[in-house]
Coordinates of C-alpha atoms in Angstrom, one line a residue:
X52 CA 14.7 -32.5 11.3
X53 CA 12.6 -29.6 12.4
X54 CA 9.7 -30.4 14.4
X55 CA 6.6 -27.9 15.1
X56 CA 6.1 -28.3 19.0
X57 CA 4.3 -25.6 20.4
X58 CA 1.7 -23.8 18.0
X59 CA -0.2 -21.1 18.9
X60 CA -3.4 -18.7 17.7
X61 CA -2.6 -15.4 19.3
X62 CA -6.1 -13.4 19.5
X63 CA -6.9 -11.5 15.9
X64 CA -2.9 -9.9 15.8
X65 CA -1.1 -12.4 14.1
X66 CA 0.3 -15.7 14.6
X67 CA 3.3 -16.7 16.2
X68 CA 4.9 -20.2 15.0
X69 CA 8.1 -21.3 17.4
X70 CA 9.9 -24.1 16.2
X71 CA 12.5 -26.1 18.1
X72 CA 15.7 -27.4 16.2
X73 CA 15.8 -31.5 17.5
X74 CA 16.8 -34.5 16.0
X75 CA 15.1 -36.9 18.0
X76 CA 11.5 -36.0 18.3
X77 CA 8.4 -37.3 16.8
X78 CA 6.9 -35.8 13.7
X79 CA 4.1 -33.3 13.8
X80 CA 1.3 -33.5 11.7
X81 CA -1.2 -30.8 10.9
X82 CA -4.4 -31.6 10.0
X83 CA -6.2 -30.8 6.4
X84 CA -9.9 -30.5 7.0
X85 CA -11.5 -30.6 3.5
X86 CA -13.8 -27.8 4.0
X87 CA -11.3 -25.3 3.4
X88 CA -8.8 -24.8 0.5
X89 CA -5.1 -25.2 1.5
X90 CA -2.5 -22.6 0.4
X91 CA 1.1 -23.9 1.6
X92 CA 3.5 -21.1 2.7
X93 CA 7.0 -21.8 1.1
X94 CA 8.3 -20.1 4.1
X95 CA 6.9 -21.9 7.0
X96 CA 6.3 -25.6 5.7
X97 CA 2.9 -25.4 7.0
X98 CA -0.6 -25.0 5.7
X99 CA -2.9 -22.2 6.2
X100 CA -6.6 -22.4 5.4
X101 CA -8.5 -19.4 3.9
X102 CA -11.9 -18.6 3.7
X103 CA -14.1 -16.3 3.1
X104 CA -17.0 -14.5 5.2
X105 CA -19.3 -11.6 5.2
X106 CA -19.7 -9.0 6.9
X107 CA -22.6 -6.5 8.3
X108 CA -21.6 -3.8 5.8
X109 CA -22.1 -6.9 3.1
X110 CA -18.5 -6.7 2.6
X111 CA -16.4 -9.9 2.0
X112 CA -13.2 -10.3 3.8
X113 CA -10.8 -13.2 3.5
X114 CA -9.4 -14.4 6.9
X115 CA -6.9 -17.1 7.7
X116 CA -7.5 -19.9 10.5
X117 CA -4.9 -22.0 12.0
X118 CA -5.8 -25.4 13.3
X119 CA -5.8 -25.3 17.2
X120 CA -4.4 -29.0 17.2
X121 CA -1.6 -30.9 16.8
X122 CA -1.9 -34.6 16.0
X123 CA 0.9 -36.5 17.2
X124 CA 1.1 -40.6 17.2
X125 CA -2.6 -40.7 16.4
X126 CA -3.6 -38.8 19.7
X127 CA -4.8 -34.9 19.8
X128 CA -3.1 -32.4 21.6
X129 CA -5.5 -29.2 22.1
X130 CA -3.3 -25.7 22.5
X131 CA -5.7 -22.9 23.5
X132 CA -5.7 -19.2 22.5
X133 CA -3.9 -18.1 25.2
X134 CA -1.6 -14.8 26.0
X135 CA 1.7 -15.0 28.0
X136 CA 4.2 -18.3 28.4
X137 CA 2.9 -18.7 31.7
X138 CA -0.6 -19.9 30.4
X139 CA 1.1 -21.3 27.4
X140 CA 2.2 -23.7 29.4
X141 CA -0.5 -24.6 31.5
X142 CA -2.8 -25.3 28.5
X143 CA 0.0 -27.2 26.3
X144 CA 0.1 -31.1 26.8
X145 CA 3.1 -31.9 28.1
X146 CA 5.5 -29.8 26.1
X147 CA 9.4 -30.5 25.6
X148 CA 11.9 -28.0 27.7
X149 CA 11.7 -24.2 26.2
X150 CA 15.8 -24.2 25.4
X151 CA 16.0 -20.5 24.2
X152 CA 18.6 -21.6 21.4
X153 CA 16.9 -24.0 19.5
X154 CA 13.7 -21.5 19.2
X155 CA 13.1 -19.6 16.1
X156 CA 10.6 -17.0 15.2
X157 CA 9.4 -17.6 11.7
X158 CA 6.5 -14.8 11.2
X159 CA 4.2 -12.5 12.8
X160 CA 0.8 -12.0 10.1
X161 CA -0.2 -8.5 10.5
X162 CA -3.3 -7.2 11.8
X163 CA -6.6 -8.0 9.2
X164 CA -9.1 -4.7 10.2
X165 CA -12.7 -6.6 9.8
X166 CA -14.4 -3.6 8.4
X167 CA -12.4 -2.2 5.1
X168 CA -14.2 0.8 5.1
X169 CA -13.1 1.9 8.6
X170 CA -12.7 5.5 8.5
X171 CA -14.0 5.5 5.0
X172 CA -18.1 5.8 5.3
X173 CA -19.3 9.0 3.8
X174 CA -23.5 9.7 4.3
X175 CA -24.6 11.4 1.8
X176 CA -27.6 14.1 2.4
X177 CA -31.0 13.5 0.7
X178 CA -31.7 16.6 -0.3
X179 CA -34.4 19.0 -1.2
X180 CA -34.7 18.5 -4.9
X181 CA -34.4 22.2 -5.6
X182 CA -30.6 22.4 -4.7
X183 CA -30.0 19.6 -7.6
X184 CA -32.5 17.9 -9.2
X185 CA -35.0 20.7 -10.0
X186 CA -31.4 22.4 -11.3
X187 CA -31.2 19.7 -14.1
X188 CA -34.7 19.8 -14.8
X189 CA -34.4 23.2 -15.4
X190 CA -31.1 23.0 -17.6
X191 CA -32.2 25.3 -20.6
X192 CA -32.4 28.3 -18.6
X193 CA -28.7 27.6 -16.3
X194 CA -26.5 29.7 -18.6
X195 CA -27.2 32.5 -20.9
X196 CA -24.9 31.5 -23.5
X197 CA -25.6 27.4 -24.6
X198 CA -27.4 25.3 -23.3
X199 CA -26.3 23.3 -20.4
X200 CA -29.3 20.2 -21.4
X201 CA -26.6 19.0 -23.6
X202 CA -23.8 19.2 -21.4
X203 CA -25.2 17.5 -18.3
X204 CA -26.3 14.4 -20.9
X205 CA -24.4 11.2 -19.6
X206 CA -24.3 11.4 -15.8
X207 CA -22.6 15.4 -16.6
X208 CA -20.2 14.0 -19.4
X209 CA -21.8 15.6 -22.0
X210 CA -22.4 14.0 -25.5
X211 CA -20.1 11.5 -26.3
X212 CA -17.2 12.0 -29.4
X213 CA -17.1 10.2 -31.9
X214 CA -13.9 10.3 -33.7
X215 CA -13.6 9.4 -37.4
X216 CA -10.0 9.5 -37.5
X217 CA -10.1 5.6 -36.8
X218 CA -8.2 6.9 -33.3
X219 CA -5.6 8.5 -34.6
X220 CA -6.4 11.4 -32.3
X221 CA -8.9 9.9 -29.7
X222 CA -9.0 6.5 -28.5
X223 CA -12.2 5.0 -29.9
X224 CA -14.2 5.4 -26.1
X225 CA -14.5 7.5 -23.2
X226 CA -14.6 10.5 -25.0
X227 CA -17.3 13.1 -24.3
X228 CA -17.8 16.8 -24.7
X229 CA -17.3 17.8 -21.0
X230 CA -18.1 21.6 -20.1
X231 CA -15.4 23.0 -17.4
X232 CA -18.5 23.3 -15.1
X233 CA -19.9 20.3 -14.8
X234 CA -17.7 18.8 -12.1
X235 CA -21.2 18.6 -9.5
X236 CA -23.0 16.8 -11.0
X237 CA -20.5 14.1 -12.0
X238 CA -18.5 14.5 -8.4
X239 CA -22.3 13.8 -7.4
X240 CA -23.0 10.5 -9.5
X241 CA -19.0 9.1 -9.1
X242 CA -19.9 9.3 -5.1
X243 CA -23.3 6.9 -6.0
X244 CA -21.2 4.0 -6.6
X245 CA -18.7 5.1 -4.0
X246 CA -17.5 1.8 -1.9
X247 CA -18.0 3.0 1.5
X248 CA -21.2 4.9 1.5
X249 CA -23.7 4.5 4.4
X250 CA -26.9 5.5 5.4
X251 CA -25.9 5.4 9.0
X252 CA -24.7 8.9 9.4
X253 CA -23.0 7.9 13.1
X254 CA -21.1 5.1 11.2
X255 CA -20.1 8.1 8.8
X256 CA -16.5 10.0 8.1
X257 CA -17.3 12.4 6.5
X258 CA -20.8 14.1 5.1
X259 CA -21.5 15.3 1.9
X260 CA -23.6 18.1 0.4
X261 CA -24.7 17.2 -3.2
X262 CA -25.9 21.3 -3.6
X263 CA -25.0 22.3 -7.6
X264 CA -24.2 25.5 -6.5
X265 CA -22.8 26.8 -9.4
X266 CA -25.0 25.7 -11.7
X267 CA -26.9 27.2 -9.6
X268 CA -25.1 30.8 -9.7
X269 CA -24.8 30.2 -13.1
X270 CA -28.0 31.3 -13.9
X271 CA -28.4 34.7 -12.5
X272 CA -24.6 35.7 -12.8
X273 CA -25.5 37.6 -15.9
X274 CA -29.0 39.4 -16.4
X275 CA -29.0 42.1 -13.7
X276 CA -30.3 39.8 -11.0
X277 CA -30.2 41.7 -7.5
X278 CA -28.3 40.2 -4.5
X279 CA -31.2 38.8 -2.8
X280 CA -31.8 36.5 -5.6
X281 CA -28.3 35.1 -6.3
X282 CA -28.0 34.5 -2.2
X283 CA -31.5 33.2 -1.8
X284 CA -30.6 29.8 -2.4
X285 CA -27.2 29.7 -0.6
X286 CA -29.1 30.9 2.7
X287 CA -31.6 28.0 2.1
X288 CA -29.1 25.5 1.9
X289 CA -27.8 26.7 4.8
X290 CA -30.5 27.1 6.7
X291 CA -31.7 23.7 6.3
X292 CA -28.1 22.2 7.0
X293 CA -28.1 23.4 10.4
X294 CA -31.7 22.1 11.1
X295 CA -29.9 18.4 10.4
X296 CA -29.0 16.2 13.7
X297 CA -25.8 14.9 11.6
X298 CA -24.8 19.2 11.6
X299 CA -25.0 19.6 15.3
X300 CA -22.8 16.6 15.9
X301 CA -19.4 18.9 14.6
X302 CA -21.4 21.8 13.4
X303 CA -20.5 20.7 10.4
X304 CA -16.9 20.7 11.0
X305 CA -17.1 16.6 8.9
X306 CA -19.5 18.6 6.1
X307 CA -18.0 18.4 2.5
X308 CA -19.4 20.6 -0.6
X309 CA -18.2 20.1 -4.3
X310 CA -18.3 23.3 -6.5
X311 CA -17.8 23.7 -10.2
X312 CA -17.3 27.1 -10.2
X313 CA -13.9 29.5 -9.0
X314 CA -13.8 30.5 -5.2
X315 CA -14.6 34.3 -6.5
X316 CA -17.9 33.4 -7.3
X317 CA -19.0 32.5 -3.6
X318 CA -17.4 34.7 -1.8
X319 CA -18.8 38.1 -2.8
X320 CA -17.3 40.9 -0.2
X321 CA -20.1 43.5 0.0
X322 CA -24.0 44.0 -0.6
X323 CA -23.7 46.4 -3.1
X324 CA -25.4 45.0 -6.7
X325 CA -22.8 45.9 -8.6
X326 CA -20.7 43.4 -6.6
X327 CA -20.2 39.9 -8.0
X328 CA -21.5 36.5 -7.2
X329 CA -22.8 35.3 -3.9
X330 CA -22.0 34.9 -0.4
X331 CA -22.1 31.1 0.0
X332 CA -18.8 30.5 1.3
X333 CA -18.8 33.6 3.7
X334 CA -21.8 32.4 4.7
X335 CA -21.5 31.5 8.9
X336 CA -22.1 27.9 8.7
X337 CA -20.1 27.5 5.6
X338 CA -17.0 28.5 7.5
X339 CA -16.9 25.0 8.8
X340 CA -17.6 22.9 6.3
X341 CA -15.0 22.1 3.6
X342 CA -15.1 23.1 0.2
X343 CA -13.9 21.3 -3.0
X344 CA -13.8 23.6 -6.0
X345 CA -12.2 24.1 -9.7
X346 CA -10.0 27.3 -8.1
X347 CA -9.4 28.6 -4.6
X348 CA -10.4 32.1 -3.7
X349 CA -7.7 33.3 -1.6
X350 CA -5.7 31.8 1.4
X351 CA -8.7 30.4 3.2
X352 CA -8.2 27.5 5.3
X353 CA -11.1 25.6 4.1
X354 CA -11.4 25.3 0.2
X355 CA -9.6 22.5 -1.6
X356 CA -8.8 23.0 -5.7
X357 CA -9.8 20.3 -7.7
X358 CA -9.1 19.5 -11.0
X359 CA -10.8 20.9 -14.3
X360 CA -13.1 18.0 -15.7
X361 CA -11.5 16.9 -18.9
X362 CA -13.2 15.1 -22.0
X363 CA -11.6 11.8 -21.2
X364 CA -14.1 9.4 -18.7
X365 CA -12.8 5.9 -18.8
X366 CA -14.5 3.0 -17.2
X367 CA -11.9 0.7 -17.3
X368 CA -7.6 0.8 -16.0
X369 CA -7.0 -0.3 -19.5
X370 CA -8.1 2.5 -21.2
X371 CA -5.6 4.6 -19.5
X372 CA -2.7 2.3 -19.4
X373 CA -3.0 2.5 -23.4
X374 CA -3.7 6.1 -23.3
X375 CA -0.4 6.8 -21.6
X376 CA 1.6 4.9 -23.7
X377 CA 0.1 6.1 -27.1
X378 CA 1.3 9.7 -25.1
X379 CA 5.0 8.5 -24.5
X380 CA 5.1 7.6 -28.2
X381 CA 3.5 10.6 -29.8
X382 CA 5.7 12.5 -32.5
X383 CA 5.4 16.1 -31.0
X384 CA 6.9 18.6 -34.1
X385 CA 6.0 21.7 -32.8
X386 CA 7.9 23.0 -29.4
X387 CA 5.7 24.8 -28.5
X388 CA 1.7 26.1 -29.0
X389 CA -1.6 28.1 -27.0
X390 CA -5.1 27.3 -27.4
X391 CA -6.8 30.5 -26.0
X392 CA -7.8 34.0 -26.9
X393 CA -6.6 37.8 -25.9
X394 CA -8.1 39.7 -22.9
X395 CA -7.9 43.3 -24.8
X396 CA -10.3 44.9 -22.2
X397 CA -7.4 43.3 -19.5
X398 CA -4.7 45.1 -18.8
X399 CA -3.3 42.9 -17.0
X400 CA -3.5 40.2 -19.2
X401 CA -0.5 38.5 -20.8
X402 CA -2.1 37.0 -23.3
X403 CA -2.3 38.8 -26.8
X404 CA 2.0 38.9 -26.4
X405 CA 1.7 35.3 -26.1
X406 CA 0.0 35.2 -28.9
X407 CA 2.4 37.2 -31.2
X408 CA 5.6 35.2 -29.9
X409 CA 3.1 32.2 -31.1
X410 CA 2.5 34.1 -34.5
X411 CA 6.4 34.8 -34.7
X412 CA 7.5 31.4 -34.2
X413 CA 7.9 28.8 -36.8
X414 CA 8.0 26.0 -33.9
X415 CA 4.6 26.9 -32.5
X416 CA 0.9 25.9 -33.1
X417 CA -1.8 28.2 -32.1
X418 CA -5.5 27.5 -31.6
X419 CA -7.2 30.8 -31.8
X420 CA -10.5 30.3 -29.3
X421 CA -13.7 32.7 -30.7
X422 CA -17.3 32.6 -30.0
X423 CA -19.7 31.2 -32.6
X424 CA -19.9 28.0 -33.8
X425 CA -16.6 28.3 -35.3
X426 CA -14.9 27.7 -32.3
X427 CA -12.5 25.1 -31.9
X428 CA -11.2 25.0 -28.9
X429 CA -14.9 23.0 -27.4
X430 CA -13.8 20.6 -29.5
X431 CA -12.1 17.7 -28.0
X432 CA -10.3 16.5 -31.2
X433 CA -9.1 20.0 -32.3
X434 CA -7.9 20.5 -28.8
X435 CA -6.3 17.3 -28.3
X436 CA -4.7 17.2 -31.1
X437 CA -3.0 20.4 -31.1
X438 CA -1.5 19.5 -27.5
X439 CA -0.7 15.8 -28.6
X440 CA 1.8 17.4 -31.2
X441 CA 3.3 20.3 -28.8
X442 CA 6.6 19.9 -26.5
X443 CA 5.1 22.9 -24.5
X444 CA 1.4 23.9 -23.8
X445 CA 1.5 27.7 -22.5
X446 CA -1.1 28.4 -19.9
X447 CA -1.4 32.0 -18.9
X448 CA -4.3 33.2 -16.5
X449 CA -7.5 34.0 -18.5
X450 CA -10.7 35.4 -16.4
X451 CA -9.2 33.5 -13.6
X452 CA -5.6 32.5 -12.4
X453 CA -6.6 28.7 -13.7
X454 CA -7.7 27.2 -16.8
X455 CA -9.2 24.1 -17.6
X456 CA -6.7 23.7 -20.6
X457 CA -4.0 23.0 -18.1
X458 CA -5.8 19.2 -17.5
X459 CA -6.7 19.1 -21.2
X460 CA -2.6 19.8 -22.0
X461 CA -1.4 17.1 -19.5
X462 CA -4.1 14.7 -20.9
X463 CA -2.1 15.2 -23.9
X464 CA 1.7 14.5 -22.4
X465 CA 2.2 18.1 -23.3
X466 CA 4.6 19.7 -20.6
X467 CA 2.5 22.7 -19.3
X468 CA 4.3 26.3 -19.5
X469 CA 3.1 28.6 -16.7
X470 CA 3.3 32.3 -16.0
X471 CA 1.6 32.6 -12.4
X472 CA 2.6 30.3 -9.2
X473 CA -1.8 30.5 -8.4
X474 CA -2.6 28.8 -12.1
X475 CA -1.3 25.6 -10.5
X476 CA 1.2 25.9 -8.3
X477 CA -0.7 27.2 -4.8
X478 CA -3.8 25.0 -6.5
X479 CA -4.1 21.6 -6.9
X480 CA -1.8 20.8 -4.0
X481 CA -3.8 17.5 -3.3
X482 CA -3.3 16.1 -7.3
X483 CA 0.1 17.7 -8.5
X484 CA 3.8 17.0 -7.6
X485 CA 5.3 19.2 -4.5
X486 CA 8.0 19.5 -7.1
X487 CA 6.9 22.2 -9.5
X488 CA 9.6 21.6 -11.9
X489 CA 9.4 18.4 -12.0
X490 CA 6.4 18.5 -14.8
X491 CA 5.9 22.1 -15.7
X492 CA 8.2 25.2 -16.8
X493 CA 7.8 28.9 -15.0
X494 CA 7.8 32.4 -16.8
X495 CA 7.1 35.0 -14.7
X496 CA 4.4 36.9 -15.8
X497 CA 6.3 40.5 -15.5
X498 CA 9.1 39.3 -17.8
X499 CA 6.9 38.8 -20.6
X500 CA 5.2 42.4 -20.1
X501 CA 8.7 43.8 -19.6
X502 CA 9.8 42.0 -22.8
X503 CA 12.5 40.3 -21.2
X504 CA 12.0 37.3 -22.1
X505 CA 11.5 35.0 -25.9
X506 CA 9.3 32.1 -25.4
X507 CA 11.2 30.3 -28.0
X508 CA 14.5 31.2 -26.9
X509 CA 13.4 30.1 -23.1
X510 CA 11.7 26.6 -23.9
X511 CA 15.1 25.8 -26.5
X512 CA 17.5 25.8 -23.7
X513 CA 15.5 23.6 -21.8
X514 CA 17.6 20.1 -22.3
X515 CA 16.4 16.5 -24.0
X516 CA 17.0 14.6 -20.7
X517 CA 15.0 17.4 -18.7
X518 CA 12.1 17.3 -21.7
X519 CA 12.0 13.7 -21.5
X520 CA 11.8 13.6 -17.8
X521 CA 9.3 16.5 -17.4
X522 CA 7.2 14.6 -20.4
X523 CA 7.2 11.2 -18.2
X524 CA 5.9 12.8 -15.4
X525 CA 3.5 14.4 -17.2
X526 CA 2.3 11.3 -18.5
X527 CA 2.1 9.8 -14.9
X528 CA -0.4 12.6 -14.0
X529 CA -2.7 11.1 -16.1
X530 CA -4.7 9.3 -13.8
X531 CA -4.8 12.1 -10.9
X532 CA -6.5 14.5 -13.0
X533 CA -8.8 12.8 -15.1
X534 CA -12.7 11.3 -13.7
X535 CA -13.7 7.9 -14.4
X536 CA -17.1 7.3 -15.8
X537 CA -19.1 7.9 -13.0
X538 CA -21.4 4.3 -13.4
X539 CA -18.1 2.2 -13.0
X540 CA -14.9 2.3 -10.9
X541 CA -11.3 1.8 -11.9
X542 CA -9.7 -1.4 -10.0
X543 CA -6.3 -0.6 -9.6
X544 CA -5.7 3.5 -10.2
X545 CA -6.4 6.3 -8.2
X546 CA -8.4 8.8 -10.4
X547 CA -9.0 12.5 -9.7
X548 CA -12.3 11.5 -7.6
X549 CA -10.5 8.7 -5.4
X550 CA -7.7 11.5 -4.5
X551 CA -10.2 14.4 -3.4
X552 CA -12.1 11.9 -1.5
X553 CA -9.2 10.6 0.4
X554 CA -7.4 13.8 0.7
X555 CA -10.8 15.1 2.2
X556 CA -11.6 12.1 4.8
X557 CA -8.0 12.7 5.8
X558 CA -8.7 16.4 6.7
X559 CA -11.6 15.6 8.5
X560 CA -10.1 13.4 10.3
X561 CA -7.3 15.7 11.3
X562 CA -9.7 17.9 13.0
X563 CA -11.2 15.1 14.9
X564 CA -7.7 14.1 16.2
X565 CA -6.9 18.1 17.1
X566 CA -10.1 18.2 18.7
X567 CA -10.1 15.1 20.7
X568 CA -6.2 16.1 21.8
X569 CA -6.4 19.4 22.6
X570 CA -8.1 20.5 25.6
X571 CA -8.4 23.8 25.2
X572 CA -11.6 26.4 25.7
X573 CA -10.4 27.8 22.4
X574 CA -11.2 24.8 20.6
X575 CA -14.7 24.8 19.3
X576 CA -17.4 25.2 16.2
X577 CA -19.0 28.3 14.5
X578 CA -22.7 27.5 15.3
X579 CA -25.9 28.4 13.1
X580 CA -26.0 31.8 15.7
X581 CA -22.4 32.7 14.7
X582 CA -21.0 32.0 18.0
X583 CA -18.6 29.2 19.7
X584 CA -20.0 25.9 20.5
X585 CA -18.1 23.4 22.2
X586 CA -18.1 19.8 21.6
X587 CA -20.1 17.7 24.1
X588 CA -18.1 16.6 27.1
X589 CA -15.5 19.5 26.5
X590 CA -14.4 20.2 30.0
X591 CA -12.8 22.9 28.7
X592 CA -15.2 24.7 27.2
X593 CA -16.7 28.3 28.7

């Protein structure tokens, strides 16, 4: 018969249960105070009481207690929560000999942390309304060519689809007519119900910047507007950052900025008028913070591609579990198709001889894109269901190296075909497999200008297995590129928000750590005078 002879509480790092193997000893018995629910460990033989408390964040955590008594023939035996045998003994009640041999360990419970958002908190900055509010107030004037009031309906999710094809094509909800540059204001409203926000800034992580900067830009890329006005607002944001006690405490080193507009636009090289965009991100505070945008602009240390927003917003893990499956099941006759339309005033462009191996083909769909109203490819349905019925989604650079149609085409469980490694493959590094092939196929971009190559021919030889595997993988991307509704959160999946904002705290982090082990006079922060500041305490700074 086993009996339980010594039982210990070891501070808050586990528990420790020793049991001695003897024959002749008296039973143990634990008590089963009724306050507490009893869940019996198969394992052990013993029960452990749970309940439930809350914590300062408001937070509730479950934690296990373990008697501190042993009852045995009617009379209580205390055991204190002691460390080391030495005092073990001293505070057991007379305890039977320790014979090495007849001692088992039976389990060690792991560390609970108190706070679950431990290295979580983010603080977000109240800002001035003019670098997001006024911006949406002012929606009719943020883009020469629609109107963005439409678009930035629905937390940014646009108007909502509805689809009369009884689903054939969408799934009855969650479907809205997203705009590719939208991604700040919903980024913005996701991080409103985020579970570890604080309004403690020392408690915080990581700070973030709601500034729409590229709705913004938007409004005076086009229009003649000099440089003065495009960088006005940049310099204000700016300005006002480095006024903030939560700046000075890294220089902004744990500052976090979501754009919804390609690196090129914020990173304009010269003064000249001609020259395009603004300066934002060569701005000498923003060369601390990080950046989280829809494409990088170059091999710059500190901007993270994000993905596209697509037109699917779910509120619930069951929306996509059926979504991927409907994908794994869909009847795909064409091998191959492109949604898009030719560059003719780009040389470099690839596109109009994608378009005539698309025209030559017999196993490929295309979706001409036009402006007017007659364009299809804003349409969620037209798009979706183009790429629902494709092996192969081509997805050549367009004014950039990226396209939003790359999230739209894996959305669909259509394998994406690309023709340059920055359209995905130096991009979303945080959100796609390190294994390129594993969901995508490559073309170089200079065999199809050298005619070297026939799409058809190419994507034939790829094999079944390989097209079945890519096309599962595919499908399991799902989730990583897509953003929940923004006024609910997804229980048990990781979307495209989750993954940025752990990727980012993770960063952060990083630099904290680098800081905090390096000791160097060479370690230390770009400050709002363009020269070195070193953290407080920094022996080694000059």
């Amino acid at each position: 018969m086993v009996l339980l002879d010594y039982y210990l509480v070891v501070s808050d790092h586990g528990i420790t249960f020793l049991l001695f193997k003897t024959t002749d000893a008296k039973h143990a018995q634990m008590p089963r105070p009724s306050s507490f629910s009893v869940i019996f460990n198969e394992t052990i033989g013993c029960p452990r009481k749970t309940s439930n408390f809350t914590n300062q964040n408001n937070v509730t955590t479950s934690a296990s207690y373990i008697p501190r008594s042993i009852v045995e023939n009617q009379t209580e035996t205390t055991v204190s929560v002691v460390h080391g045998e030495r005092n073990r003994r001293e505070h057991m009640s007379s305890p039977p000999p320790l014979i090495r041999d007849n001692v088992e360990l039976i389990s060690k419970l792991p560390t609970k942390k108190l706070d679950p958002c431990s290295g979580q908190y983010i603080y977000v900055y109240d800002l001035p309304i003019r670098f997001n509010d006024d911006l949406l107030k002012g929606c009719h004037s943020l883009s020469n060519w629609i109107d963005m009031c439409l678009y930035l309906s629905n937390l940014g999710l646009g108007p909502k689809v509805i689809d009369k094809s009884n689903g054939k094509v969408l799934s009855k909800e969650s479907w809205y007519v997203t705009n590719q540059f939208s991604l700040e204001v919903i980024f913005h409203n996701t991080m409103k119900h985020y579970k570890c926000l604080t309004n403690d800034s020392s408690l915080a992580s990581a700070i973030y910047v709601p500034y729409y900067g590229g709705l913004d830009l938007g409004q005076y890329l086009w229009g003649g507007f000099n440089i003065s006005t495009r960088d006005d607002s940049p310099k204000e944001i700016m300005k006002w950052l480095a006024q903030q006690p939560q700046w000075k405490r890294m220089w902004g080193r744990d500052h976090f900025m979501v754009l919804g507009r390609i690196g090129w636009d914020f990173r304009r090289r010269s003064d000249k008028e001609h020259d395009w965009g603004t300066k934002l991100m060569f701005l000498p505070e923003a060369k601390n913070m990080s950046f989280l945008l829809i494409e990088s602009g170059g091999s710059y240390d500190n901007d993270f591609p994000i993905p596209y927003p697509t037109y699917f917003h779910p509120s619930k893990d069951m929306e996509i579990f059926q979504w991927q499956e409907k994908m794994r099941t869909m009847k795909r006759p064409y091998l191959f198709s492109f949604a898009g339309a030719p560059r003719p005033q780009s040389s470099s462009s690839i596109r109009s001889e994608l378009i005539k191996h698309c025209q030559s083909s017999r196993s490929c769909k295309l979706l001409r894109c036009q402006h007017g109203s007659q364009n299809n490819c804003n349409d969620p349905k037209h798009v979706m269901k183009v790429f629902q019925r494709s092996v192969f989604c081509l997805q050549p650079p367009g004014d950039s190296f990226t396209r939003r149609s790359t999230f739209d085409s894996i959305l669909a469980g259509c394998i994406p075909v690309f023709f340059h490694p920055q359209s995905a493959y130096k991009q979303y590094l945080w959100h796609f497999p390190k294994n390129d092939s594993s969901y995508s196929v490559y073309i170089p971009e200079s065999d199809v200008k050298g005619k070297k190559v026939m799409i058809n021919e190419t994507l034939s030889t790829v094999s079944e297995r390989e097209v079945l595997a890519m096309r599962e993988e595919v499908t399991r991307l799902i989730p990583r590129i897509i953003y929940s509704d923004p006024s609910s959160r997804l229980e048990t999946i990781e979307d495209a928000f989750d993954i940025a904002v752990k990727r980012v705290l993770g960063r952060i982090e990083t630099i904290k750590r680098e800081i905090t082990n390096v000791k160097d006079s060479r370690v230390g922060f770009l400050n709002m005078n363009n020269t070195i500041s070193y953290p407080e305490g920094d022996k080694g700074a000059k």
